[in-house]
PDB file of C-alpha atoms in Angstrom:
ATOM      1  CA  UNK A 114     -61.908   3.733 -13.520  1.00  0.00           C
ATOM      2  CA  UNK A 115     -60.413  -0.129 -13.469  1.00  0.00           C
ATOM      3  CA  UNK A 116     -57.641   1.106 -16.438  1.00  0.00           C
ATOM      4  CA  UNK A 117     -57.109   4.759 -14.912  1.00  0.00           C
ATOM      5  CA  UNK A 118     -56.042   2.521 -11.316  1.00  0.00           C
ATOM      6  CA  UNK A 119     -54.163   0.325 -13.484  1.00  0.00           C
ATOM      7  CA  UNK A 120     -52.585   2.848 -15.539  1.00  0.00           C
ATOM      8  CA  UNK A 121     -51.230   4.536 -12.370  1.00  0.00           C
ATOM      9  CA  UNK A 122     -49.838   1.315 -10.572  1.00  0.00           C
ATOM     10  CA  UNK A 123     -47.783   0.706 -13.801  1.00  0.00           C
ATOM     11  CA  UNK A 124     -46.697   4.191 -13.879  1.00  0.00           C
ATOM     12  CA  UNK A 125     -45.459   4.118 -10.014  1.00  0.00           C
ATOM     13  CA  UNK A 126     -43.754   0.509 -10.509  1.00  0.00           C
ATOM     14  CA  UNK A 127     -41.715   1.860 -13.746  1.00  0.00           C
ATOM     15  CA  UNK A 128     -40.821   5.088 -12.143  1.00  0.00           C
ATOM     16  CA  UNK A 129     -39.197   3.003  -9.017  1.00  0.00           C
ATOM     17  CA  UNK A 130     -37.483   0.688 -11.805  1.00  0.00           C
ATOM     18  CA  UNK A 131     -36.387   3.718 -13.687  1.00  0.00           C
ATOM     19  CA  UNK A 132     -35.218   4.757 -10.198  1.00  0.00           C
ATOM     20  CA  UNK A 133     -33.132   1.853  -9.404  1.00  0.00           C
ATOM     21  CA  UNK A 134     -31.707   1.445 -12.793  1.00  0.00           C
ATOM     22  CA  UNK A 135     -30.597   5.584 -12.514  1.00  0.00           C
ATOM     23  CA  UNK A 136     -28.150   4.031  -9.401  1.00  0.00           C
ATOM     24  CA  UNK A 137     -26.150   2.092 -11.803  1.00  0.00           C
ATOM     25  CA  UNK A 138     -26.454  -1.748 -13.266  1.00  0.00           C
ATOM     26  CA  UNK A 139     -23.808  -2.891 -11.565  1.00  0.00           C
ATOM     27  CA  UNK A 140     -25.088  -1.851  -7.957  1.00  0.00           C
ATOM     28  CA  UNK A 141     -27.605  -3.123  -5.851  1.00  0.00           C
ATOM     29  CA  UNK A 142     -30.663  -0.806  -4.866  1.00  0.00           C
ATOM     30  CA  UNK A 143     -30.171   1.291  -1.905  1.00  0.00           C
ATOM     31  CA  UNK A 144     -32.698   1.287   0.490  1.00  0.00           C
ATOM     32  CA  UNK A 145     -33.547   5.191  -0.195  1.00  0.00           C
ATOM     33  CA  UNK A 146     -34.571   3.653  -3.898  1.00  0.00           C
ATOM     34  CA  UNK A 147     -38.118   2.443  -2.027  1.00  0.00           C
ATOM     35  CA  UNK A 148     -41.350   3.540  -0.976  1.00  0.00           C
ATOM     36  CA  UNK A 149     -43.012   2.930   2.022  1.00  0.00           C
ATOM     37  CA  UNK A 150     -45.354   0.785   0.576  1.00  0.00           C
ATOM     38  CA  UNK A 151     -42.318  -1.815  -1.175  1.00  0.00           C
ATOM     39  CA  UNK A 152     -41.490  -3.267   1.927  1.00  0.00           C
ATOM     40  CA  UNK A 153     -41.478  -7.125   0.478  1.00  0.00           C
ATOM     41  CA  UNK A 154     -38.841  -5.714  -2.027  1.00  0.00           C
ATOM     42  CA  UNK A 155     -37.033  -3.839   0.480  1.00  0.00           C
ATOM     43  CA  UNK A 156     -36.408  -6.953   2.611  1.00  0.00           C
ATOM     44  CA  UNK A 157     -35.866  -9.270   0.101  1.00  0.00           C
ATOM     45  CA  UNK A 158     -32.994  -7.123  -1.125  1.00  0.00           C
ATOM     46  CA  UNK A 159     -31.546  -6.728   2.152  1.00  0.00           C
ATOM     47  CA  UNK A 160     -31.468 -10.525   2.673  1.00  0.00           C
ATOM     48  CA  UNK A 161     -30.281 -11.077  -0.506  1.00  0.00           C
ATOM     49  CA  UNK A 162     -26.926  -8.954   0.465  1.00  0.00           C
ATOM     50  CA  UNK A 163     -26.828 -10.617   4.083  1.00  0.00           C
ATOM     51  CA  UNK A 164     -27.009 -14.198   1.959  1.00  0.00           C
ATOM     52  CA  UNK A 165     -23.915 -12.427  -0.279  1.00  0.00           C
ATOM     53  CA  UNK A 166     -21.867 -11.436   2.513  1.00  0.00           C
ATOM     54  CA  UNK A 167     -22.002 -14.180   4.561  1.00  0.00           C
ATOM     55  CA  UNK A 168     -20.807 -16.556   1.804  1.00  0.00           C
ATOM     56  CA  UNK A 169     -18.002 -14.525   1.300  1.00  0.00           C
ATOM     57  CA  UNK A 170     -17.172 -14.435   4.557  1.00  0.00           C
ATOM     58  CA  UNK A 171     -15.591 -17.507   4.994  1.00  0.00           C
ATOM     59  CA  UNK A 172     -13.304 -16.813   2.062  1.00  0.00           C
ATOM     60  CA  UNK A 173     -12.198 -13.394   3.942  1.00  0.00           C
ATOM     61  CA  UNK A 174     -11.045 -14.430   6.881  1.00  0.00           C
ATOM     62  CA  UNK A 175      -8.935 -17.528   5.071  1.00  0.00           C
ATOM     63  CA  UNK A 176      -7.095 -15.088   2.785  1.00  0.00           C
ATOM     64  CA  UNK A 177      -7.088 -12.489   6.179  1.00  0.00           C
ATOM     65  CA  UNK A 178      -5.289 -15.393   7.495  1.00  0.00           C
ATOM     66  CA  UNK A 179      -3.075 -16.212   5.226  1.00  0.00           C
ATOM     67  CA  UNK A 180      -1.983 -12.639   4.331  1.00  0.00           C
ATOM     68  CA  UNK A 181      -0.953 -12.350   7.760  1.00  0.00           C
ATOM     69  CA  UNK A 182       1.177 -16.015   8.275  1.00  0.00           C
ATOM     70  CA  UNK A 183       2.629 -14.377   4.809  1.00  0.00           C
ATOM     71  CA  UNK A 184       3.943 -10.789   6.561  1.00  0.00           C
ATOM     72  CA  UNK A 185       5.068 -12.839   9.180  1.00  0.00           C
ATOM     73  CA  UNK A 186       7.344 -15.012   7.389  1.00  0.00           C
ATOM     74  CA  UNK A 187       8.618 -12.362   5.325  1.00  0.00           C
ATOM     75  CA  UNK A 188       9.487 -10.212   8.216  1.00  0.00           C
ATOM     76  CA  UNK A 189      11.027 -13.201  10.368  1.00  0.00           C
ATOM     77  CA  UNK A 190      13.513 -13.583   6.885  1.00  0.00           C
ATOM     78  CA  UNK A 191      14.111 -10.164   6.610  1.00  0.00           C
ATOM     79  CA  UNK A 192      14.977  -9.525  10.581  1.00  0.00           C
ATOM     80  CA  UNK A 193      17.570 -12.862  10.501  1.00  0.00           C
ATOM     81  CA  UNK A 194      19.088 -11.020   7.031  1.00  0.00           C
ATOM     82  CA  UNK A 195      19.587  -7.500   9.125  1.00  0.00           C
ATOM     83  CA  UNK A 196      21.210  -9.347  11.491  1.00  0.00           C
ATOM     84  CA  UNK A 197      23.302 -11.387   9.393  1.00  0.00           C
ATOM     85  CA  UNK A 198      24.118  -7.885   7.553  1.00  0.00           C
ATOM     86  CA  UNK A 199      24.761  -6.315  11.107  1.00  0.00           C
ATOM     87  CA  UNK A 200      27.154  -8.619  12.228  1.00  0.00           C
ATOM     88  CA  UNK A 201      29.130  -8.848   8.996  1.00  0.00           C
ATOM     89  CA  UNK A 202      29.564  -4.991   9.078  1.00  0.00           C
ATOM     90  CA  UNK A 203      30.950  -5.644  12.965  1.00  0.00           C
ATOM     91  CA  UNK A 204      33.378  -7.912  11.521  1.00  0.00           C
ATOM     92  CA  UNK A 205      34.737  -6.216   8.672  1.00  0.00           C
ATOM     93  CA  UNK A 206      35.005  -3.018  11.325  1.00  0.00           C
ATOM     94  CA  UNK A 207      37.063  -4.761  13.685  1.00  0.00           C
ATOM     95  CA  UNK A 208      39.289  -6.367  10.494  1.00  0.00           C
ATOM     96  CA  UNK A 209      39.895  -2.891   9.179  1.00  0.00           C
ATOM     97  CA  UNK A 210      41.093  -1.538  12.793  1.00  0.00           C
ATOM     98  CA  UNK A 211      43.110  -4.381  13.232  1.00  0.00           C
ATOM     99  CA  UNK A 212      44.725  -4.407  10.052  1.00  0.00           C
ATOM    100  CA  UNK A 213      45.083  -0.540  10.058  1.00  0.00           C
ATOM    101  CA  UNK A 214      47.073  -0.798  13.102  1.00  0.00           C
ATOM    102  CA  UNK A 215      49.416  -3.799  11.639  1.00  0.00           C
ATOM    103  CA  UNK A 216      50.268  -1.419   8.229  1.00  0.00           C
ATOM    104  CA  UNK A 217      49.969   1.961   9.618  1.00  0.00           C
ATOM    105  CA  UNK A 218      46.708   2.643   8.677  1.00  0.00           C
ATOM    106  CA  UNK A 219      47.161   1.513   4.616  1.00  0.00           C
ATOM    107  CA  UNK A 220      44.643  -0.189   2.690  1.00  0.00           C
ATOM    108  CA  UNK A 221      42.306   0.538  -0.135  1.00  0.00           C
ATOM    109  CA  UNK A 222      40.156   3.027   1.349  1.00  0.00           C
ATOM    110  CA  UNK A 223      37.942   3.665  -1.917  1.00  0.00           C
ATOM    111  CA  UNK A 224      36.922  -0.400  -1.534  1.00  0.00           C
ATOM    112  CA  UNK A 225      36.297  -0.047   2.042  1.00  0.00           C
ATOM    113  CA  UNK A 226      34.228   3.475   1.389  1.00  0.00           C
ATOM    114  CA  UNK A 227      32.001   1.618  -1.628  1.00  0.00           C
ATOM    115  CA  UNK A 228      31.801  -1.540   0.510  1.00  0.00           C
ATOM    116  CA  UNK A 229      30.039   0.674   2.787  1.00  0.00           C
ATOM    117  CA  UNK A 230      27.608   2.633   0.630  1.00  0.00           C
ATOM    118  CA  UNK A 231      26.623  -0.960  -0.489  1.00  0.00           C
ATOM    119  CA  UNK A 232      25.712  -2.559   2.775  1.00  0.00           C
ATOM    120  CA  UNK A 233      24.082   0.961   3.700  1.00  0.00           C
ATOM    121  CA  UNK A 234      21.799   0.430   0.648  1.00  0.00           C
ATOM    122  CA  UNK A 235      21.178  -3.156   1.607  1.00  0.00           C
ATOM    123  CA  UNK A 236      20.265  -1.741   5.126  1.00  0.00           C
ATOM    124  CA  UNK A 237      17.948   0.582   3.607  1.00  0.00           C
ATOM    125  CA  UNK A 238      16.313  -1.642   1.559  1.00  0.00           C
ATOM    126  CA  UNK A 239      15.667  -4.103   4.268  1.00  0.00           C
ATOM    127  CA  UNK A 240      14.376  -1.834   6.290  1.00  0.00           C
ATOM    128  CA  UNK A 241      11.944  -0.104   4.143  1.00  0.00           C
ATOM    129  CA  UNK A 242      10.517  -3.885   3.401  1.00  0.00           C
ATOM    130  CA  UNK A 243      10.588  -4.489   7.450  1.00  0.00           C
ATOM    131  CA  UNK A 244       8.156  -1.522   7.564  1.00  0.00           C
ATOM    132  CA  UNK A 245       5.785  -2.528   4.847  1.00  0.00           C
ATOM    133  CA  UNK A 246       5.147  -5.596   7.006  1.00  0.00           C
ATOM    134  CA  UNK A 247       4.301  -3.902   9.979  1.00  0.00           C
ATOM    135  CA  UNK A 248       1.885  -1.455   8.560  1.00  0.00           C
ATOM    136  CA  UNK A 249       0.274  -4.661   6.820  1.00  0.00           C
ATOM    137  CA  UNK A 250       0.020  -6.481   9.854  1.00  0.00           C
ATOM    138  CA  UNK A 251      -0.947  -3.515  11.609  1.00  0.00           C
ATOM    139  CA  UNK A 252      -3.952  -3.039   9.014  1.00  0.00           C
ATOM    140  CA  UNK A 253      -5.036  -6.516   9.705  1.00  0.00           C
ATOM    141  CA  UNK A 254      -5.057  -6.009  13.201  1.00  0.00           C
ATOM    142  CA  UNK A 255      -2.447  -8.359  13.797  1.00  0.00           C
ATOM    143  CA  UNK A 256      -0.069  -6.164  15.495  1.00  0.00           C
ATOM    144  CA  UNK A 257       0.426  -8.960  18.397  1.00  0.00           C
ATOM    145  CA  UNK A 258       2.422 -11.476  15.767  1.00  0.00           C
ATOM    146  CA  UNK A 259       4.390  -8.489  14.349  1.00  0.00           C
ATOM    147  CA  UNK A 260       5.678  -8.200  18.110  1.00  0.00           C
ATOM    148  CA  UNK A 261       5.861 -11.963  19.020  1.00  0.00           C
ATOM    149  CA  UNK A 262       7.866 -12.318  16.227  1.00  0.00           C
ATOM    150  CA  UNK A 263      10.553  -9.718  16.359  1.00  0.00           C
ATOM    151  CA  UNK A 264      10.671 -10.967  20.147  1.00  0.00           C
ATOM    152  CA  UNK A 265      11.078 -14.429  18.808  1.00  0.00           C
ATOM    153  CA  UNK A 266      13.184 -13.793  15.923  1.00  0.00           C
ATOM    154  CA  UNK A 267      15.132 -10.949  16.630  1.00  0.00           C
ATOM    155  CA  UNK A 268      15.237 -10.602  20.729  1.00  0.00           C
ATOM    156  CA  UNK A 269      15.623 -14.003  22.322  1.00  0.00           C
ATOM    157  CA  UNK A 270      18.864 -15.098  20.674  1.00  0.00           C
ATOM    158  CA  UNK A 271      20.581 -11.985  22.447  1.00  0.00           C
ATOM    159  CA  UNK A 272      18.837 -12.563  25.706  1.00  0.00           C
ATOM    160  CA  UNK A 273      19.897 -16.287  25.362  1.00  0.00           C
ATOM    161  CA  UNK A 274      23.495 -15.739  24.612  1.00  0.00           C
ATOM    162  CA  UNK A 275      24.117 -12.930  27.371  1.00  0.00           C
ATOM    163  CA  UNK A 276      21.861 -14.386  30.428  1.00  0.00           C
ATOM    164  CA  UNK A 277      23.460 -16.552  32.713  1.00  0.00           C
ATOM    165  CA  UNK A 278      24.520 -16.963  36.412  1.00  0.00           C
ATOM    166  CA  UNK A 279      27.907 -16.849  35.768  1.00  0.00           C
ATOM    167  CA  UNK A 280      27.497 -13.113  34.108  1.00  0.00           C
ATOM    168  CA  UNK A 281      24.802 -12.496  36.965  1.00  0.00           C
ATOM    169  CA  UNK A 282      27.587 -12.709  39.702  1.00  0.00           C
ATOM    170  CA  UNK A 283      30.503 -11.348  37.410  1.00  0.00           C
ATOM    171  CA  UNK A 284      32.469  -8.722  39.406  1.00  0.00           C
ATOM    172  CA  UNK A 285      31.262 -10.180  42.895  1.00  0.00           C
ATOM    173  CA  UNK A 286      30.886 -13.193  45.134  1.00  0.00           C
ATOM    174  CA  UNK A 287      28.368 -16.043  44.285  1.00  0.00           C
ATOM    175  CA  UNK A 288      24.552 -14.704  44.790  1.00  0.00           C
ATOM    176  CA  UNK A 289      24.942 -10.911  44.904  1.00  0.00           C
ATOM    177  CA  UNK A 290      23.989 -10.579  41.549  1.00  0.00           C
ATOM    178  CA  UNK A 291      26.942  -7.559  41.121  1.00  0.00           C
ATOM    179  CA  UNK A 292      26.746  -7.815  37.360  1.00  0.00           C
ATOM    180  CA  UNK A 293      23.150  -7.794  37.063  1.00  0.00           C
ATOM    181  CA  UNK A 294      23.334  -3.994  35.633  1.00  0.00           C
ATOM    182  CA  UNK A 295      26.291  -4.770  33.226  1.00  0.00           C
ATOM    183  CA  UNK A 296      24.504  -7.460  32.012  1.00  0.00           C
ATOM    184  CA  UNK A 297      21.234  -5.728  31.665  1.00  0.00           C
ATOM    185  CA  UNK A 298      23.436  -1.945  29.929  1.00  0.00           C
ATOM    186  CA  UNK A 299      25.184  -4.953  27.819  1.00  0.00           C
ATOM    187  CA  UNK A 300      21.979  -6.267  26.647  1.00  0.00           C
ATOM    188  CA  UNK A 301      20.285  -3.326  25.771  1.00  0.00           C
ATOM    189  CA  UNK A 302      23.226  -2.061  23.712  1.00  0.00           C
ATOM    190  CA  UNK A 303      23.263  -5.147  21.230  1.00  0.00           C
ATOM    191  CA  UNK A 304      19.619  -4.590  20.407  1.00  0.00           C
ATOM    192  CA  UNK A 305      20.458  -0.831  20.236  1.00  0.00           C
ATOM    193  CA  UNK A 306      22.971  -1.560  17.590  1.00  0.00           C
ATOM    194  CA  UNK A 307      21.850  -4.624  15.640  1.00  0.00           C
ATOM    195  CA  UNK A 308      17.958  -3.538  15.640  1.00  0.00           C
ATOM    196  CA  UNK A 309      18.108   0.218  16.656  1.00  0.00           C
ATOM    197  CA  UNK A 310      17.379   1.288  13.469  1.00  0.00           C
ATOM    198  CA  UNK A 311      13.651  -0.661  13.430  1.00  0.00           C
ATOM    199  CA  UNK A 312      12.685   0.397  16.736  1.00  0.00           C
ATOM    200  CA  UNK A 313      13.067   3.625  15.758  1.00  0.00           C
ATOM    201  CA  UNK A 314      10.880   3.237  12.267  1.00  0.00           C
ATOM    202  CA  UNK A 315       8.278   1.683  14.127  1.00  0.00           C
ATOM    203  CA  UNK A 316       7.797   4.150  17.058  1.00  0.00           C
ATOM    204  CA  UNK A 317       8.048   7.199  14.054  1.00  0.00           C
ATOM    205  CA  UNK A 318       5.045   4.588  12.164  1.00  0.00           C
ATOM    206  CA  UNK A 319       2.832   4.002  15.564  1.00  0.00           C
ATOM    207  CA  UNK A 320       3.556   7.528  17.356  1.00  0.00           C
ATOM    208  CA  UNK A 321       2.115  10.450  16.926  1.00  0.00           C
ATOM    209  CA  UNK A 322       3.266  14.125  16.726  1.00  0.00           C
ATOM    210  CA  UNK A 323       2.777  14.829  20.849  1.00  0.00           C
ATOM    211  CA  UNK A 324       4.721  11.531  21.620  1.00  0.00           C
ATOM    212  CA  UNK A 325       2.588   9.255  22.215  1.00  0.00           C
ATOM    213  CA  UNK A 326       1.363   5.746  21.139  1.00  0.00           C
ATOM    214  CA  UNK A 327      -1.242   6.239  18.257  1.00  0.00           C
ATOM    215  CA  UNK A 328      -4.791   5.727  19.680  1.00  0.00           C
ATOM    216  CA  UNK A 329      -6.292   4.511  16.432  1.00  0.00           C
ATOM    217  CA  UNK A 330      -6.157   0.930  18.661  1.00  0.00           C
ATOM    218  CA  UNK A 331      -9.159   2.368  20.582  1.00  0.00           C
ATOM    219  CA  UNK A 332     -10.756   4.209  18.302  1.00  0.00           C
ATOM    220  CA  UNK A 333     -10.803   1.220  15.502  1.00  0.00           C
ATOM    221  CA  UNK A 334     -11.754  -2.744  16.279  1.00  0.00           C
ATOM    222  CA  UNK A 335      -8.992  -3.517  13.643  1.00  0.00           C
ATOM    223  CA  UNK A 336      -6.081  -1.286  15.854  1.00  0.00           C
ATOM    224  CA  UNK A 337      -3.802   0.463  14.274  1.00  0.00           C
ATOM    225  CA  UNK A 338      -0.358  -0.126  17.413  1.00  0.00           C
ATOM    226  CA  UNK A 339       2.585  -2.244  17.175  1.00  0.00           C
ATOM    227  CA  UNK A 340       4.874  -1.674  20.294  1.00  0.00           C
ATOM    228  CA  UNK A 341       8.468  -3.070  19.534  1.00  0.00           C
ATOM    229  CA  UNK A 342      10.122  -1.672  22.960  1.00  0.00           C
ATOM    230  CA  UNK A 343       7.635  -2.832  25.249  1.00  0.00           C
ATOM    231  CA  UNK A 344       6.259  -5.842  23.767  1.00  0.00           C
ATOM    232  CA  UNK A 345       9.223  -6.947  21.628  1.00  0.00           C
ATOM    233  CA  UNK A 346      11.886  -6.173  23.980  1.00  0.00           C
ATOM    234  CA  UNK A 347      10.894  -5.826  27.669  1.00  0.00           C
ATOM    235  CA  UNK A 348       8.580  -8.550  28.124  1.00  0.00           C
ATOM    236  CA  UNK A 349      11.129 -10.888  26.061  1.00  0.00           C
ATOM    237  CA  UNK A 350      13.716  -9.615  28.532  1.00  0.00           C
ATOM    238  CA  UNK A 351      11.484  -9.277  31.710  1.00  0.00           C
ATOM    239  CA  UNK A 352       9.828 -13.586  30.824  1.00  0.00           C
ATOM    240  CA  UNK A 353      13.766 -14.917  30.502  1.00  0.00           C
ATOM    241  CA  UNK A 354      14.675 -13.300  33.887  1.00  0.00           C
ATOM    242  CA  UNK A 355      11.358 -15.033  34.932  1.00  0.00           C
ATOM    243  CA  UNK A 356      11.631 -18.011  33.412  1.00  0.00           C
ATOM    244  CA  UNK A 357      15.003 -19.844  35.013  1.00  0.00           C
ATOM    245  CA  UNK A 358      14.097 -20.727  38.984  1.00  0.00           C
ATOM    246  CA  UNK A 359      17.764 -19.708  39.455  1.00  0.00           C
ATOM    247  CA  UNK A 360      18.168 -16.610  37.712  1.00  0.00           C
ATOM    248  CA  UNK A 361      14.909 -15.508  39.204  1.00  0.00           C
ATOM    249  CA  UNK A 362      15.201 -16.409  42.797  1.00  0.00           C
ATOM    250  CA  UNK A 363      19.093 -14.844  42.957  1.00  0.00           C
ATOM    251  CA  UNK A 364      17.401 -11.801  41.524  1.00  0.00           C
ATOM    252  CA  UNK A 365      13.951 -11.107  43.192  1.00  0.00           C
ATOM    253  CA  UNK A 366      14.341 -13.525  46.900  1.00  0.00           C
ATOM    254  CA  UNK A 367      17.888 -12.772  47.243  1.00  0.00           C
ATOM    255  CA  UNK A 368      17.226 -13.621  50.993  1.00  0.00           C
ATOM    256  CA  UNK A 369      19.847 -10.728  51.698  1.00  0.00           C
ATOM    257  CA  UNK A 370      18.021  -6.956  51.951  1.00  0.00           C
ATOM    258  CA  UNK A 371      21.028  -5.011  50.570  1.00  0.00           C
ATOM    259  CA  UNK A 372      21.190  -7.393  47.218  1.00  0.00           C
ATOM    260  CA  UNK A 373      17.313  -7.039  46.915  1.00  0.00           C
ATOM    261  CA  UNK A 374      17.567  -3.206  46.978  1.00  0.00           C
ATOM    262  CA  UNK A 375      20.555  -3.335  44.200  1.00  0.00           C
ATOM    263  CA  UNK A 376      18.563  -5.412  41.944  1.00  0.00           C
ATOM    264  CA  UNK A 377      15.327  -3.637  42.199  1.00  0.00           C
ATOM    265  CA  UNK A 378      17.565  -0.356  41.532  1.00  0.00           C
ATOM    266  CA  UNK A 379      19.853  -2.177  38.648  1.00  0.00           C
ATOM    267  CA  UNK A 380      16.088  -2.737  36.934  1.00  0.00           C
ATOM    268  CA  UNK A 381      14.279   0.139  37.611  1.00  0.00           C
ATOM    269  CA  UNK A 382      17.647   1.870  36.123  1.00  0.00           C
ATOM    270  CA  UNK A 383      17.141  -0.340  33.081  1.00  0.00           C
ATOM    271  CA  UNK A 384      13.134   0.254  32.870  1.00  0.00           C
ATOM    272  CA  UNK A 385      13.094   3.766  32.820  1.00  0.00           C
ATOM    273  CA  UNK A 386      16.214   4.367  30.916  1.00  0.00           C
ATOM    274  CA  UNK A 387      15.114   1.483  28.198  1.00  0.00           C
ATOM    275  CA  UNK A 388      13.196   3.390  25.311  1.00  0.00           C
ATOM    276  CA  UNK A 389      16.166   6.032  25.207  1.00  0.00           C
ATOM    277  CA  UNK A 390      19.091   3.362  25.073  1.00  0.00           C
ATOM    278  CA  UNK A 391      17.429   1.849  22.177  1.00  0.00           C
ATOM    279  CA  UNK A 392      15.601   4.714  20.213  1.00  0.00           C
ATOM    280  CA  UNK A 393      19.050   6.101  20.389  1.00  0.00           C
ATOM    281  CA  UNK A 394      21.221   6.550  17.306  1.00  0.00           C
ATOM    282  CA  UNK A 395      24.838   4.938  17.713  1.00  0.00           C
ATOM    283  CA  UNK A 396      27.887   7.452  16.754  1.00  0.00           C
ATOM    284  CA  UNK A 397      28.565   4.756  13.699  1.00  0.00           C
ATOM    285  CA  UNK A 398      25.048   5.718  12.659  1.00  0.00           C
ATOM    286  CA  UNK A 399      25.485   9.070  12.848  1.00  0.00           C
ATOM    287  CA  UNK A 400      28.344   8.818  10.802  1.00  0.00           C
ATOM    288  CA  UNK A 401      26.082   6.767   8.378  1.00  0.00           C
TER     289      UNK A 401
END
């Protein structure tokens, strides 16, 4: 009876080993691999995986880390090069009308035409790399740095060169803030024209087919949203009017009623009518 018991135990322990070896040698066992009665196995392979992930993840979270410091950088280079290739294309634009008006419109127009295909190509390509960033930052869940940097990067120089008191009261006495909507319209239509053409490949990226903002944020701890308009514009915009004690009392404590009402109108004007000005193609990019 001793060898019939014995026989059996061996049989049941090589049929589980056959069992786990069926699941592939380079696999661990699954836990549907054991019996009831293997329990000491069954935990000793769990903490054996526990002890495997958690030395790894240390390393996971350093090269998580530095994948995303890499996007970043890349996408801070390639934002300064649209710009540089934005304002270049301005320039040559304003040449060529100038100097078609001095020769009666003469000039080589097959140089000017290829000039143009090139610097379209250019634009292309930069842009197509600009949106390989943001879904890799997006993957990583690091959505936030792809809009503090295009805020940074892109957004503040405009906001730095175009804000100031003198252009607040342009077009009226000191303190009545009557050029607080030009300024704002003026604004708006730089980033339209130098950076329109990223907005607009992020929101088609991030936005779903009914219009709005994907909710793959919620759904996912990793999110799945980068918001260029409202993070990487307004709140860039909306902290520098914030930020000078000048600019910000002429604006919001006028101390007059009739200036407080035109500045809360000039920006709810601007608010509302923001996401349109910018996700709006240009006529020279509808020519394009």
């Amino acid at each position: 009876r001793g060898g019939v018991d014995g026989n059996n135990s061996n049989n049941i322990n090589n049929n589980n080993n056959n069992n786990i070896a069926n699941n592939g040698s380079n696999n661990l066992p699954l836990l549907s691999d054991f019996s009831s009665n293997d329990n000491t196995l069954l935990n000793g392979v769990v903490l054996e995986k526990s002890r495997f992930l958690a030395k790894l993840a240390p390393r996971i979270r350093r090269l998580e880390s530095d994948t995303a410091k890499c996007l970043v950088s890349t996408l801070e280079d390639l934002l300064l090069r649209v710009r540089s290739l934005v304002e270049d294309e301005n320039d040559d634009a304003t040449n060529n009308d100038e100097g078609g008006q001095d020769d009666g419109g003469g000039g080589n127009d097959d140089a000017v035409y290829n000039d143009k295909q090139q610097r379209k190509r250019q634009h292309d390509e930069l842009l197509l790399m600009i949106g390989h960033c943001l879904r890799g930052l997006a993957l990583l869940g690091k959505g936030a740095d792809a809009e503090n940097a295009f805020a940074r990067v892109a957004i503040m120089p405009i906001i730095r060169s175009k804000l100031s008191m003198g252009k607040l009261d342009e077009g009226g006495s000191r303190g009545e803030c009557a050029g607080l909507f030009f300024l704002l319209d003026g604004i708006a239509n730089t980033i339209s024209t130098m950076y329109g053409s990223i907005l607009r490949s992020s929101e088609s990226m991030f936005t779903n087919e009914s219009g709005n903002i994907s909710k793959k944020k919620k759904a996912s701890p990793s999110g799945m949203e980068i918001d260029l308009v409202t993070c990487g514009v307004w709140v860039p915009v909306a902290t520098a009017l914030m930020a000078d004690p000048g600019i910000k009392m002429a604006i919001f404590s006028p101390g007059i009623a009739n200036v407080l009402q035109a500045n809360y109108s000039a920006l709810d004007t601007f608010l509302s009518e923001l996401a349109g000005s910018l996700l709006r193609k240009s006529p020279r990019d509808e020519l394009k």
